[in-house]
Coordinates of C-alpha atoms in Angstrom, one line a residue:
X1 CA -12.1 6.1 25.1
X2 CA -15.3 4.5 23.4
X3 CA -18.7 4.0 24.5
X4 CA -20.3 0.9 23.0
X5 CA -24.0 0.8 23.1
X6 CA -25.8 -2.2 22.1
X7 CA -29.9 -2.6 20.7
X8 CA -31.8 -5.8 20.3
X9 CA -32.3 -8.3 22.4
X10 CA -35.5 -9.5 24.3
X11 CA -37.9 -12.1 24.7
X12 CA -38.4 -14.8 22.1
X13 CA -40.0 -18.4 21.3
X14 CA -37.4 -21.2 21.0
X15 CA -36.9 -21.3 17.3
X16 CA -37.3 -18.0 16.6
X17 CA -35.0 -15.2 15.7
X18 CA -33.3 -12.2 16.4
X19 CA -30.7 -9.7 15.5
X20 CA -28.3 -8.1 18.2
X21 CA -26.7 -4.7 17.1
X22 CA -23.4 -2.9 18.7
X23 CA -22.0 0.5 17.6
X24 CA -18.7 2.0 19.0
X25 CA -18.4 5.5 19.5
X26 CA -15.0 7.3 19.8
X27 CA -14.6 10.3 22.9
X28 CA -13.6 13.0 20.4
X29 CA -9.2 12.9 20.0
X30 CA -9.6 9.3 21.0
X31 CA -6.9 7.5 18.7
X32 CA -7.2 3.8 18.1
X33 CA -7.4 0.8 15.8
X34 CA -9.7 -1.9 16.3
X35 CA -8.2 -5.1 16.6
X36 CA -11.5 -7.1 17.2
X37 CA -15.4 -6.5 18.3
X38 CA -17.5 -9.6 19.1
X39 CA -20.0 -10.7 21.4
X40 CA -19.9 -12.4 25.0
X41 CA -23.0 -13.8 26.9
X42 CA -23.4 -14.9 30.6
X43 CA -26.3 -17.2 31.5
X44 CA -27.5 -17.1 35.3
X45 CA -25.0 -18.3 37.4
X46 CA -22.6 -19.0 34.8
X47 CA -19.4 -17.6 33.5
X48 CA -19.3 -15.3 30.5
X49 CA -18.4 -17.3 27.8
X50 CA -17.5 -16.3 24.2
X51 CA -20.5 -16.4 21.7
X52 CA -18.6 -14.8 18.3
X53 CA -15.8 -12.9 17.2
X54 CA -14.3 -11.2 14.0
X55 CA -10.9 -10.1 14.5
X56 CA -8.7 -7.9 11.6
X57 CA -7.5 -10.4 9.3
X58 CA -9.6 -13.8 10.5
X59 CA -12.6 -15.5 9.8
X60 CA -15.2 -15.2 11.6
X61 CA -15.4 -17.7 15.3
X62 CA -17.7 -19.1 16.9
X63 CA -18.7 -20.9 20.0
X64 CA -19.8 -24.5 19.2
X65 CA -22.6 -24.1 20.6
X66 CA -24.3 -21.7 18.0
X67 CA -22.3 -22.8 14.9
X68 CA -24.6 -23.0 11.7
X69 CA -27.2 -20.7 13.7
X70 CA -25.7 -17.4 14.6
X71 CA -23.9 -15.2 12.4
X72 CA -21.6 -11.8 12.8
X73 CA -21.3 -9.1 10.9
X74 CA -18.8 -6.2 11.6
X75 CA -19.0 -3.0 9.4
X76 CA -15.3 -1.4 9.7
X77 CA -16.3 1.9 8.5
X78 CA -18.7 2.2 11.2
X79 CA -17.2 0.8 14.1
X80 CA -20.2 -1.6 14.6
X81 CA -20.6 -5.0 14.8
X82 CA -24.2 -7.3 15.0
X83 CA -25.0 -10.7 15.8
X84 CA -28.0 -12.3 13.9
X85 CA -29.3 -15.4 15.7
X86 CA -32.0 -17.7 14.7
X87 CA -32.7 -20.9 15.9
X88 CA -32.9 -19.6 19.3
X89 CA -32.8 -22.0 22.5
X90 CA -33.6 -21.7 25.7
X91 CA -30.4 -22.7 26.6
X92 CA -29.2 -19.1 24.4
X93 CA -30.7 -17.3 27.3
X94 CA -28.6 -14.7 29.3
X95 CA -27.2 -11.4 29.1
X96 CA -25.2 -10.6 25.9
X97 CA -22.5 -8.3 26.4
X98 CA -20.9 -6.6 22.8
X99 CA -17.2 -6.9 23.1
X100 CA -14.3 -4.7 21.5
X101 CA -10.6 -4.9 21.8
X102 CA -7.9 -2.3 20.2
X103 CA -4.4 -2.9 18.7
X104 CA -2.9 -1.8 22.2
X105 CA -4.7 -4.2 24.1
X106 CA -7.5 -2.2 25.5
X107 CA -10.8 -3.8 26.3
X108 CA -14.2 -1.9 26.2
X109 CA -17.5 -3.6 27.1
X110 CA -21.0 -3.2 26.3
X111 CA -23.9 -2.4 29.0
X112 CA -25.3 -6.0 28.2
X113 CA -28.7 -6.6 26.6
X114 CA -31.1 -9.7 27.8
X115 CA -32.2 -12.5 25.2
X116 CA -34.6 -14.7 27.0
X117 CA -35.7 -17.7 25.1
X118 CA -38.8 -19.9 26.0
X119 CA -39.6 -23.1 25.6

């Protein structure tokens, strides 16, 4: 099993900056490779949509939306991944949910952190 448990996150000016952080923590015998980690976010009374993604292997992806002004980083050796995000928008607000998938096509999701973005 893991546990992913994410930091960052809050309230912000539009314009301004910050930096999401997600670490993955293995249940002791737990036996896996990480295929991806990434990171999701759902606006109000929207779907969750992709935001950015590094998978094994690929450069990293992003939504069009935040191309040129959010970047990921993944750390392999620690199991964590972070999303730095400047630039902000209002229209960046919503709940951003840390995302990790394994080589056997299990799915493990973050507790969700809120970015709010002003105007």
């Amino acid at each position: 099993q893991v546990q992913l448990v994410e930091s960052g996150g809050g309230s912000v000016q539009a314009g301004q900056s910050l930096r999401l952080s997600c670490a993955a923590s293995r249940t002791f015998g737990s036996i896996f490779r990480i295929d991806s980690m990434g990171w999701y976010r759902q606006a109000p009374g929207k779907q969750r949509e992709l935001v950015a993604r590094i998978a094994n292997g690929d450069a990293p992806s992003y939504a069009d939306s935040v191309k040129g002004r959010f970047t990921i980083s993944r750390d392999n050796v620690r199991d964590t991944v972070a999303l730095q995000m400047n630039s902000l928008k209002p229209e960046d607000t919503g709940v951003y949910y840390c995302h990790l998938a394994t080589t056997f096509y299990n799915e493990y999701w973050g507790q969700g952190t809120q970015v709010t973005v002003s105007s």
